[in-house]
XYZ file of C-alpha atoms in Angstrom:
671
model
C -29.605 -85.443 45.043
C -27.221 -88.357 44.629
C -24.019 -88.541 46.670
C -20.820 -87.406 44.882
C -19.305 -90.872 45.339
C -22.240 -92.496 43.541
C -22.104 -90.005 40.669
C -18.328 -90.402 40.354
C -18.683 -94.181 40.030
C -21.477 -93.834 37.449
C -19.501 -91.368 35.313
C -15.945 -92.693 35.590
C -16.295 -96.464 35.980
C -15.549 -98.584 32.910
C -18.098 -101.038 31.437
C -16.058 -103.967 32.791
C -15.860 -102.601 36.360
C -18.856 -101.275 38.226
C -16.800 -99.421 40.841
C -13.564 -97.453 40.928
C -10.666 -98.384 43.140
C -10.678 -96.571 46.518
C -7.445 -94.690 45.706
C -8.761 -93.346 42.389
C -12.130 -92.442 43.873
C -10.403 -90.635 46.751
C -8.294 -88.548 44.359
C -11.377 -87.598 42.324
C -13.271 -86.568 45.451
C -10.247 -84.524 46.493
C -10.438 -82.593 43.218
C -14.138 -81.940 43.815
C -13.465 -80.529 47.278
C -10.461 -78.424 46.239
C -12.123 -76.720 43.273
C -15.803 -76.878 44.306
C -17.007 -78.397 41.044
C -19.715 -80.954 40.284
C -18.960 -84.578 39.292
C -20.407 -83.910 35.809
C -18.075 -80.942 35.262
C -15.151 -83.014 36.533
C -16.039 -85.727 34.009
C -16.023 -83.146 31.191
C -12.579 -81.993 32.318
C -11.373 -85.606 32.322
C -12.626 -86.126 28.753
C -10.884 -82.945 27.622
C -7.690 -84.070 29.371
C -7.894 -87.476 27.646
C -8.240 -85.794 24.246
C -5.310 -83.494 24.978
C -2.996 -86.374 25.883
C -3.187 -87.512 22.305
C -1.583 -90.659 21.050
C -2.644 -93.291 23.608
C -5.987 -94.163 25.141
C -5.835 -92.711 28.636
C -6.853 -95.292 31.215
C -8.064 -94.184 34.627
C -5.635 -95.376 37.285
C -3.818 -93.848 40.236
C -0.971 -92.425 38.131
C -3.204 -90.867 35.480
C -5.643 -89.424 38.008
C -2.780 -87.730 39.865
C -1.486 -86.289 36.578
C -5.047 -85.178 35.828
C -5.270 -83.520 39.252
C -2.064 -81.621 38.570
C -3.359 -80.539 35.148
C -6.595 -79.184 36.659
C -4.592 -77.248 39.251
C -2.286 -75.772 36.590
C -5.278 -74.768 34.486
C -6.799 -72.956 37.462
C -3.515 -71.151 38.106
C -3.277 -70.059 34.461
C -6.830 -68.760 34.581
C -6.079 -66.835 37.784
C -2.922 -65.304 36.295
C -4.851 -64.320 33.183
C -7.505 -62.529 35.214
C -4.918 -60.674 37.275
C -3.104 -59.662 34.083
C -6.329 -58.245 32.647
C -6.904 -56.240 35.810
C -3.366 -54.844 35.716
C -3.691 -53.882 32.051
C -6.895 -51.993 32.766
C -5.005 -49.840 35.292
C -2.232 -48.905 32.849
C -2.097 -45.440 31.336
C -1.586 -44.606 27.682
C 1.571 -42.562 28.370
C 3.630 -45.479 29.599
C 7.251 -45.210 28.549
C 8.145 -47.961 26.064
C 11.065 -50.180 26.920
C 13.417 -51.886 24.559
C 13.654 -55.650 24.684
C 16.637 -57.693 23.704
C 16.877 -61.284 22.534
C 19.744 -63.656 22.904
C 20.385 -64.449 19.255
C 23.157 -66.265 17.483
C 24.667 -63.307 15.628
C 26.962 -65.194 13.284
C 24.764 -68.303 12.927
C 27.455 -70.470 14.522
C 24.975 -72.273 16.801
C 22.332 -72.792 14.096
C 20.960 -76.325 14.398
C 23.494 -77.351 17.052
C 22.125 -76.098 20.342
C 18.585 -77.025 21.399
C 16.024 -74.197 21.291
C 18.354 -72.005 19.220
C 16.186 -69.798 16.991
C 17.267 -69.419 13.392
C 17.483 -65.936 11.931
C 15.525 -66.804 8.817
C 12.796 -68.962 10.391
C 10.398 -66.144 11.197
C 10.863 -64.335 7.929
C 10.462 -67.564 5.952
C 7.141 -68.398 7.606
C 5.883 -64.853 7.047
C 6.998 -64.955 3.406
C 5.142 -68.191 2.703
C 2.086 -67.038 4.646
C 1.943 -63.840 2.593
C 2.254 -65.799 -0.626
C -0.633 -68.109 0.366
C -2.804 -65.094 1.105
C -2.040 -63.651 -2.305
C -2.872 -66.830 -4.238
C -4.736 -69.663 -2.505
C -4.208 -72.128 -5.341
C -0.443 -71.638 -5.577
C 1.898 -73.185 -3.046
C 5.522 -72.417 -2.418
C 7.231 -75.639 -1.454
C 10.786 -75.938 -0.235
C 13.031 -77.760 -2.672
C 15.200 -79.501 -0.134
C 14.274 -81.385 2.998
C 14.717 -79.316 6.143
C 15.124 -80.690 9.629
C 13.626 -79.008 12.673
C 16.210 -76.327 13.440
C 15.042 -75.761 16.974
C 16.990 -78.766 18.204
C 20.325 -80.451 17.686
C 20.834 -82.946 14.834
C 21.111 -85.875 17.243
C 17.963 -84.925 19.104
C 16.153 -84.368 15.795
C 17.133 -87.803 14.516
C 15.939 -89.477 17.724
C 12.686 -87.585 17.608
C 11.989 -88.768 14.077
C 12.972 -92.384 14.630
C 11.612 -93.158 18.076
C 9.222 -90.341 18.728
C 10.160 -87.213 20.633
C 8.869 -84.385 22.716
C 7.501 -81.305 20.996
C 7.902 -77.753 22.196
C 4.778 -78.007 24.337
C 6.120 -81.017 26.213
C 3.662 -83.491 24.657
C 5.113 -86.846 23.716
C 5.044 -87.604 19.987
C 4.924 -91.315 19.165
C 6.000 -92.301 15.671
C 3.517 -94.288 13.606
C 5.843 -97.278 13.282
C 6.239 -97.488 17.075
C 2.546 -97.045 17.885
C 1.169 -99.340 20.563
C -1.217 -102.198 19.777
C -1.990 -101.586 16.084
C -5.310 -103.086 14.899
C -6.387 -103.662 18.516
C -10.174 -103.844 18.865
C -11.275 -101.277 21.450
C -15.041 -101.808 21.326
C -17.364 -104.228 19.536
C -21.084 -104.067 18.877
C -22.833 -107.432 18.351
C -19.760 -109.387 19.383
C -21.643 -112.679 18.983
C -21.449 -112.321 15.190
C -18.273 -113.955 13.877
C -15.898 -112.223 11.519
C -15.775 -113.803 8.047
C -12.642 -115.473 6.780
C -10.501 -113.259 4.534
C -11.205 -113.678 0.848
C -8.574 -115.321 -1.312
C -9.228 -112.815 -4.095
C -11.450 -109.733 -4.409
C -14.787 -109.963 -6.187
C -14.786 -109.632 -9.927
C -17.701 -107.194 -9.743
C -18.670 -104.594 -7.101
C -20.869 -106.131 -4.410
C -22.384 -102.792 -3.395
C -24.551 -100.444 -5.389
C -24.348 -96.812 -4.298
C -27.458 -94.687 -4.700
C -27.310 -91.038 -3.704
C -30.311 -89.722 -1.747
C -29.076 -86.113 -1.768
C -29.550 -83.484 -4.464
C -25.963 -82.402 -5.219
C -27.032 -79.319 -7.173
C -28.626 -77.717 -4.112
C -25.249 -77.720 -2.350
C -23.612 -75.656 -5.107
C -24.813 -72.384 -3.615
C -22.627 -69.321 -3.246
C -21.193 -69.191 0.267
C -20.730 -65.991 2.283
C -23.775 -64.415 0.641
C -26.318 -64.975 3.410
C -29.194 -62.538 3.851
C -30.700 -62.001 7.279
C -34.242 -62.132 5.926
C -33.652 -65.520 4.313
C -31.929 -66.894 7.421
C -34.787 -65.813 9.695
C -37.354 -67.398 7.388
C -35.504 -70.724 7.437
C -35.394 -70.737 11.237
C -39.043 -69.718 11.465
C -40.228 -72.338 8.973
C -38.552 -75.055 11.027
C -40.638 -74.064 14.069
C -43.851 -74.169 12.042
C -42.951 -77.590 10.634
C -42.374 -78.999 14.122
C -45.646 -77.504 15.341
C -47.507 -79.441 12.640
C -45.665 -82.641 13.568
C -46.441 -82.269 17.283
C -50.075 -81.453 16.607
C -50.604 -84.501 14.386
C -48.668 -86.871 16.641
C -50.412 -85.854 19.883
C -53.879 -85.273 18.358
C -54.145 -81.636 19.526
C -56.574 -78.979 18.359
C -55.458 -75.556 17.191
C -56.862 -74.088 20.404
C -54.371 -76.079 22.476
C -51.458 -73.980 21.184
C -50.763 -70.480 22.419
C -48.231 -67.732 22.911
C -46.038 -68.555 25.937
C -45.095 -64.884 26.327
C -48.693 -63.774 26.903
C -49.892 -63.606 30.507
C -52.655 -66.132 31.075
C -53.811 -68.629 33.686
C -54.770 -71.124 30.974
C -52.415 -73.957 30.156
C -51.093 -73.872 26.581
C -48.694 -75.812 24.378
C -45.801 -73.772 23.053
C -43.452 -74.829 20.249
C -40.211 -72.889 20.052
C -36.430 -72.904 19.969
C -34.236 -73.145 23.076
C -31.785 -70.250 23.514
C -29.664 -68.575 26.178
C -30.672 -65.242 27.709
C -27.215 -63.742 27.004
C -24.968 -63.942 23.956
C -21.805 -64.639 25.941
C -23.309 -66.771 28.704
C -23.342 -70.537 29.140
C -26.712 -72.227 28.948
C -28.017 -73.387 32.331
C -31.366 -73.975 34.005
C -31.606 -70.305 35.048
C -30.738 -68.854 31.618
C -33.174 -70.911 29.517
C -35.441 -68.952 27.180
C -37.865 -70.068 24.483
C -37.834 -68.318 21.118
C -41.267 -68.398 19.483
C -42.212 -68.331 15.821
C -43.605 -65.256 14.152
C -46.967 -66.919 13.659
C -47.497 -68.130 17.242
C -45.598 -65.585 19.332
C -44.345 -62.777 17.056
C -40.788 -64.079 17.553
C -40.761 -63.031 21.233
C -38.434 -64.760 23.670
C -39.729 -65.768 27.077
C -37.785 -67.137 30.104
C -38.472 -70.735 31.080
C -38.903 -72.222 34.534
C -38.293 -75.981 34.451
C -38.324 -76.840 38.162
C -41.410 -79.034 37.713
C -39.787 -81.335 35.169
C -38.449 -84.631 36.591
C -35.548 -84.477 34.123
C -34.538 -82.478 31.082
C -31.829 -82.055 28.478
C -31.639 -78.844 26.457
C -29.189 -77.230 24.038
C -29.279 -73.985 21.991
C -31.230 -74.447 18.781
C -33.280 -77.395 20.029
C -36.908 -77.255 18.878
C -39.219 -78.365 21.700
C -42.921 -78.574 22.506
C -43.690 -77.520 26.086
C -46.928 -77.576 28.037
C -47.227 -74.923 30.751
C -48.627 -71.620 31.909
C -47.487 -67.999 32.146
C -49.557 -66.710 35.051
C -47.337 -63.763 35.987
C -46.278 -62.666 32.519
C -42.626 -62.851 33.607
C -41.831 -66.459 32.682
C -43.345 -69.626 31.219
C -43.618 -72.357 33.857
C -43.147 -75.717 32.128
C -45.294 -78.601 33.364
C -44.380 -81.220 30.749
C -42.432 -81.788 27.539
C -44.436 -83.189 24.635
C -42.923 -85.919 22.523
C -41.720 -85.004 19.044
C -42.395 -87.941 16.690
C -39.436 -89.768 15.187
C -39.085 -90.442 11.500
C -40.114 -93.957 10.422
C -37.473 -96.668 10.159
C -36.008 -97.529 6.758
C -37.713 -100.414 4.931
C -37.717 -102.117 1.532
C -39.828 -104.636 -0.339
C -38.869 -108.330 -0.063
C -38.057 -108.452 -3.769
C -35.614 -105.522 -3.436
C -33.902 -107.156 -0.447
C -33.508 -110.403 -2.391
C -31.831 -108.523 -5.237
C -29.316 -107.036 -2.805
C -28.757 -110.424 -1.142
C -28.052 -112.019 -4.529
C -25.396 -109.383 -5.131
C -23.573 -110.564 -1.992
C -23.212 -114.111 -3.350
C -21.210 -113.052 -6.387
C -17.682 -114.462 -6.230
C -14.755 -114.287 -8.585
C -16.339 -116.169 -11.461
C -18.177 -118.883 -9.498
C -21.311 -118.983 -7.360
C -20.428 -119.181 -3.696
C -22.185 -121.618 -1.404
C -23.420 -118.819 0.844
C -23.721 -115.067 0.805
C -20.688 -113.390 2.313
C -21.283 -110.350 4.548
C -20.208 -106.918 3.393
C -16.923 -105.522 4.671
C -17.072 -101.742 5.105
C -14.259 -99.627 6.581
C -14.910 -96.145 7.979
C -12.238 -93.527 8.668
C -12.146 -89.831 9.429
C -9.454 -87.163 9.128
C -6.980 -85.837 9.971
C -4.897 -88.546 8.287
C -1.465 -87.447 9.489
C 0.002 -86.038 12.678
C 1.087 -82.442 13.226
C 4.715 -83.516 12.928
C 4.742 -84.413 9.221
C 2.758 -84.906 6.016
C 3.537 -88.584 5.493
C -0.149 -89.668 5.710
C 0.797 -93.010 7.251
C -2.684 -93.507 8.732
C -4.308 -93.121 5.314
C -1.870 -95.610 3.817
C -2.539 -98.023 6.702
C -6.326 -98.057 6.237
C -5.860 -98.467 2.480
C -3.553 -101.426 3.141
C -6.147 -102.943 5.471
C -8.863 -102.470 2.831
C -6.651 -104.245 0.288
C -5.745 -107.089 2.667
C -9.368 -107.763 3.674
C -10.797 -107.119 0.175
C -13.123 -104.457 1.531
C -16.327 -103.799 -0.381
C -16.499 -100.129 0.586
C -14.241 -97.531 2.166
C -15.882 -94.401 3.599
C -13.488 -91.527 4.316
C -14.400 -88.218 5.952
C -12.385 -85.035 5.690
C -10.324 -83.146 6.473
C -7.769 -84.563 4.060
C -5.501 -81.529 3.606
C -6.262 -79.930 6.959
C -5.956 -76.135 7.193
C -5.340 -76.634 10.924
C -2.161 -78.615 10.180
C 0.881 -76.478 11.103
C 2.874 -77.341 7.963
C -0.038 -76.790 5.598
C -0.932 -73.543 7.335
C 2.621 -72.245 6.921
C 2.927 -73.395 3.314
C 6.504 -74.559 3.927
C 6.774 -78.316 3.387
C 8.164 -80.930 1.000
C 6.399 -83.170 -1.484
C 7.376 -86.855 -1.772
C 10.442 -87.380 -3.924
C 8.541 -89.719 -6.272
C 5.719 -87.227 -6.934
C 7.538 -85.738 -9.975
C 6.012 -82.304 -9.226
C 7.953 -79.087 -9.643
C 7.706 -77.293 -6.266
C 7.801 -73.873 -7.936
C 4.573 -74.466 -9.888
C 2.794 -76.830 -7.475
C -0.816 -76.126 -6.522
C -2.990 -77.415 -3.708
C -4.433 -79.928 -6.203
C -0.907 -81.208 -6.845
C -0.438 -81.778 -3.122
C -3.744 -83.667 -2.944
C -2.726 -85.888 -5.868
C 0.632 -86.708 -4.270
C -0.502 -87.246 -0.669
C -4.127 -88.438 -0.864
C -4.912 -89.704 -4.357
C -1.775 -91.859 -4.648
C -2.708 -94.325 -1.827
C -6.285 -94.514 -3.165
C -5.047 -95.335 -6.674
C -2.863 -98.127 -5.322
C -5.849 -99.501 -3.410
C -8.083 -99.590 -6.489
C -5.337 -101.384 -8.424
C -5.323 -104.139 -5.793
C -9.122 -104.214 -5.270
C -10.808 -102.982 -8.484
C -14.295 -103.838 -7.163
C -14.094 -101.534 -4.131
C -16.307 -98.454 -3.748
C -14.653 -95.432 -2.086
C -16.703 -92.532 -0.703
C -15.060 -89.173 0.072
C -16.858 -86.625 2.267
C -15.308 -83.115 2.505
C -14.813 -81.026 5.625
C -14.887 -77.273 6.141
C -11.259 -77.684 7.228
C -10.210 -79.025 3.815
C -7.767 -76.750 2.019
C -8.751 -78.333 -1.305
C -12.370 -77.178 -0.937
C -13.269 -73.593 -1.764
C -16.763 -74.048 -0.324
C -16.090 -72.656 3.145
C -19.472 -73.064 4.834
C -21.672 -75.903 6.089
C -23.690 -77.432 4.386
C -20.785 -77.999 2.002
C -20.672 -79.101 -1.612
C -18.551 -82.056 -2.713
C -15.022 -81.880 -4.050
C -15.018 -80.780 -7.679
C -12.796 -81.618 -10.651
C -12.267 -85.298 -9.926
C -9.840 -85.616 -12.846
C -7.723 -82.705 -11.632
C -7.413 -84.387 -8.222
C -6.175 -87.601 -9.845
C -8.834 -89.804 -8.256
C -9.729 -93.225 -9.719
C -13.173 -94.019 -11.082
C -14.080 -96.090 -8.011
C -14.146 -92.896 -5.895
C -17.504 -91.189 -5.337
C -17.430 -87.532 -4.255
C -20.357 -86.652 -1.972
C -21.471 -83.574 -0.052
C -21.166 -82.728 3.637
C -23.643 -83.867 4.948
C -24.845 -86.717 2.737
C -27.440 -89.460 2.753
C -26.807 -92.403 0.454
C -27.514 -96.109 0.155
C -25.093 -99.013 -0.098
C -27.413 -101.726 -1.389
C -30.422 -101.417 0.952
C -28.435 -99.812 3.799
C -29.251 -96.097 4.204
C -26.253 -94.208 5.587
C -26.305 -90.651 6.908
C -22.973 -88.922 7.410
C -21.594 -85.507 8.282
C -17.946 -84.570 8.749
C -18.793 -81.837 11.258
C -18.068 -82.665 14.898
C -21.550 -81.963 16.227
C -21.300 -84.362 19.183
C -18.460 -82.421 20.803
C -20.301 -79.117 20.431
C -23.566 -80.568 21.742
C -21.820 -81.981 24.790
C -20.201 -78.616 25.455
C -23.402 -76.580 25.109
C -26.079 -78.838 26.589
C -27.623 -78.463 30.010
C -29.136 -81.473 31.786
C -31.034 -81.737 35.038
C -33.094 -84.064 37.173
C -32.398 -87.568 38.410
C -33.711 -89.602 35.474
C -31.843 -88.076 32.551
C -29.678 -90.362 30.439
C -26.256 -90.643 32.071
C -24.443 -91.798 28.912
C -23.221 -88.557 27.325
C -22.391 -90.166 23.983
C -25.817 -91.790 23.677
C -27.598 -88.651 24.878
C -25.961 -86.315 22.358
C -26.518 -88.835 19.547
C -30.193 -89.063 20.469
C -30.530 -85.307 19.987
C -29.721 -85.735 16.284
C -32.353 -88.436 15.842
C -35.044 -86.527 17.710
C -34.318 -83.252 15.901
C -34.082 -84.922 12.449
C -30.986 -82.920 11.582
C -27.241 -83.442 11.142
C -26.447 -80.197 13.011
C -29.379 -79.042 15.204
C -27.191 -76.793 17.389
C -27.749 -73.052 16.827
C -25.681 -71.007 17.170
C -22.575 -73.223 17.028
C -19.844 -73.061 19.650
C -17.574 -70.028 19.462
C -14.188 -70.733 17.899
C -12.338 -69.522 20.983
C -14.151 -72.126 23.099
C -13.061 -75.071 20.939
C -9.847 -77.058 21.556
C -6.724 -75.226 20.426
C -5.023 -76.291 17.203
C -1.377 -76.500 16.239
C -1.409 -73.442 13.973
C -0.298 -69.966 14.970
C -2.798 -68.499 17.415
C -4.356 -71.931 17.995
C -7.828 -70.814 16.883
C -10.002 -73.660 15.580
C -12.024 -73.424 12.362
C -15.292 -74.194 14.112
C -18.598 -74.531 12.272
C -19.206 -71.795 9.679
C -22.957 -72.309 9.335
C -24.823 -70.861 6.380
C -28.197 -70.469 8.052
C -30.036 -69.860 4.787
C -29.273 -73.423 3.693
C -29.697 -75.291 6.998
C -32.586 -77.200 5.441
C -29.989 -79.172 3.461
C -28.942 -80.734 6.766
C -32.399 -82.109 7.560
C -33.289 -85.793 7.410
C -35.960 -86.638 4.871
C -38.628 -89.359 4.961
C -36.876 -92.015 7.108
C -34.252 -92.468 9.793
C -30.923 -93.676 8.414
C -29.937 -97.253 9.178
C -26.407 -96.083 9.970
C -25.456 -92.636 11.262
C -21.736 -91.801 11.027
C -20.734 -88.861 13.226
C -16.956 -88.397 13.432
C -16.002 -86.652 16.652
C -13.090 -85.853 18.950
C -15.067 -87.584 21.725
C -14.168 -91.209 22.487
C -15.045 -93.492 19.528
C -18.076 -95.735 19.935
C -20.775 -97.783 18.221
C -24.258 -97.702 19.750
C -27.833 -98.524 18.809
C -30.144 -95.592 19.542
C -33.790 -95.593 18.453
C -33.087 -98.380 15.925
C -30.249 -96.321 14.392
C -26.710 -97.683 14.380
C -24.625 -94.652 15.444
C -20.877 -94.847 14.803
C -18.132 -92.453 15.833
C -14.979 -93.910 14.238
C -12.738 -91.330 15.899
C -9.903 -89.768 13.896
C -7.301 -91.817 12.037
C -4.561 -89.518 13.325
C -4.358 -87.492 16.474
C -2.075 -84.507 16.761
C 0.755 -86.533 18.287
C 0.037 -90.120 17.306
C -2.126 -92.718 15.600
C -5.899 -92.802 16.019
C -8.835 -95.139 15.408
C -11.286 -96.249 12.728
C -14.339 -98.509 12.459
C -15.000 -101.753 10.597
C -18.605 -102.741 9.861
C -19.433 -106.330 8.897
C -22.931 -106.365 7.389
C -24.728 -109.711 7.111
C -27.504 -110.192 4.522
C -31.143 -109.590 5.426
C -33.049 -112.721 6.480
C -36.557 -112.975 5.034
C -39.260 -115.317 6.302
C -41.635 -117.169 3.986
C -44.499 -115.032 5.277
C -42.660 -111.806 4.443
C -41.858 -113.042 0.936
C -45.459 -114.085 0.304
C -46.949 -110.951 1.840
C -44.889 -108.572 -0.274
C -45.184 -105.708 2.239
C -42.343 -103.411 3.264
C -39.801 -105.048 5.576
C -37.711 -103.025 8.025
C -33.958 -103.263 7.357
C -33.017 -103.800 11.023
C -29.375 -103.172 10.258
C -28.558 -102.857 13.981
C -29.421 -106.567 14.405
C -27.264 -107.907 11.552
C -24.220 -105.639 11.654
C -21.086 -106.186 13.683
C -19.072 -103.011 14.318
C -15.494 -103.038 15.594
C -13.838 -99.803 16.712
C -10.130 -100.413 16.179
C -6.785 -98.734 16.527
C -5.182 -98.052 13.187
C-alpha cells in the first residue's frame, strides 16, 4: 500500500509540477486525518468542489485548500444535522399539536424592491401561476411583457450585480460575461508542436467538409416511455451473448472453456457476465461485486465475486467482462484473471478516397491555393447561458469566433434551452426586444428561434460555407423525445435554422471528410467516475483517461447500467435542485453501440475538467460546457491537417489508417 503522501502527490499535482508545496500537502493530509477518508475519495471531493465553485478554474494553492477544508467540514456538519433530524422525526407522534408560523412581510408593499431580501407578495403566486400554465400546455409559454429586475434586492445592488457581477442568494459569486477573466486563453493543448494556421482573408467559396451520416435516423424515432420488461431483458441478454462470441474468437477458446460461475465446481471456467452491485441502494465496492450471467450460460443467476487475486481492477455497474476463475464452495466465484475483450478496428480508407478529401482542402475562394489548409473545427457544449439570464452570450461568442476564423465546421451539443435553467423552468422571462414575437402567443419554438437560431443565422451569413452540427440533449425543452437514445430535433423550418445546420441524433456517428466522429451529449464520464470501483497498485491513476477507456473497451456511448440516481447528481438551480439524470430506454440501448470501427474522434461533453487525450488510437475530447452556472466556460478547437500518403501506399491501394490523433491539434480554450 502506497503512503498517503505519495498518493496525494500523484492525484493532486499538476502536469507542470511533480510535487505539491509542503503547506498544501500538509493541509490535505490534515483533512485525511480529521475525516478518516482515503486520498482517492479526497480527490473526488476536490473535483466536486472545483465544479461547484463555478466561473473560474480553481487552482490548488494554500488559500483554496483552506477554503476546501472548510467546505468539507461544513458538508460533514450538514450531513450530521440531517441524520439527527431524521432520528428526531422518527420519534415524533402523529398527535403533535400544530403551531402557527408567522412571516415578517411588507404588508403595504412599501419596502418592495428597496430593502435587500424583502420578499414580494406576488412573487410566489406568479411562479406558481406560470408553472401551472406550463404543465397544462408544454408548447405554450407565458412570457412577461416588461423587463423585471430581481426584487429580492435593492435597485442599486441589482444594478451592480448586473454590471459587475454579484453574489446570488447562495453566496456564490456571479461573474458577468463581459468581465470574465482571460477570454480565449488556451488551457490545454494536444500536439502542441503543430502550428496554428494563419487566419483566412475570406471564407471558402464552397464547403471544405462533406458530412456523411453513419447513423440510421429512423431507428431513433421510437415512442419513448413505452418500454416492456421482456424487450429490455432481451437486449441486455443479447449483449452478453455477443461479448461471449467476441471473447471466444479473440482468445481462441473452445465451448468447453466457458461455464456457469454460479455452479459449484473445482474446475476453472471462463464466465462472461455483467458487473452489478449486491444491493439496489448500495455503492459498488470490492466486497459488493456480483456477476450477472446470461440466460444461456447461467440462467440469469447472480453470483458474488472475490477479486483479491487480481493485481489491479476497475469495475462499474453494467460493465461486460470475461473472468477466469473457480467456484469451489458454491458461495462465490473466485476470479484468477480478467480476459481481454477485443477492441474494434481503427478507421481506415483507401488512398484514392483520402486524396479526394485532401483535394477538397485545397479549394480557396476562386483560386487554387499553393498548399492544402488544415480544417478548422470548433466544438462546444451546452448550457450556453448562465443561471442569471437568457442572454446566450457564450453561444454568440463561439459563433463570433467561428466567423472570425472562418471555421469549416461548428459542432454544438445540447442542452440549448435547458430545462434545468431556473428562468426556463419557471416560465417567467423576457424575449429580446428585437425578436418581434408577441409574448402572449409565444411557443418554445419561438424562444428557440429568438435565442439560438438568430446567432446561427448571423454566422451563416458571414461564413456561408460552414457546416453546423446540432446534437440534442435530454435536458432540451425543445425536444419532446425524453429518453436516451434520443432522436434529433424535428421541424427545422419551424425552428428557423439555416440550411447549413445538420440535425443529428444523440448519440451520433458521422464523418467529416474521412474523419469519423462519435458524439453523445450525455455526461457519461461523470457518472462512470462516480460509480466505478478501482483496486490494486497498477490501475490507471488518470481518472479522465480511465473512464474514457471504458467507453472504447465496451464499444458503447453509455455502458453504465443502471445510471446514477438523480438524487446523487449535482444539484441544479431549479426548485428542489433535482437533476434530470439519464432517462435510459433499455429496449433501445443497442442504438448506443459502436459499429464496425472505433471513431477517430470521440466527443464526450462532461462536467469533469475539460481535456483532450489519445486513448487506444482514439482522440477523446471533453470540451467542457460553454457556460457554467455562474460564469463563462470552455470549448475546444480542433485543427486537422491533411492525411500524408507515401508512394508505396498510393501504389499498393490497400486501406490506410486515418491516424487522426497524429495530425490533429486540439486546444481546450476559455470562451
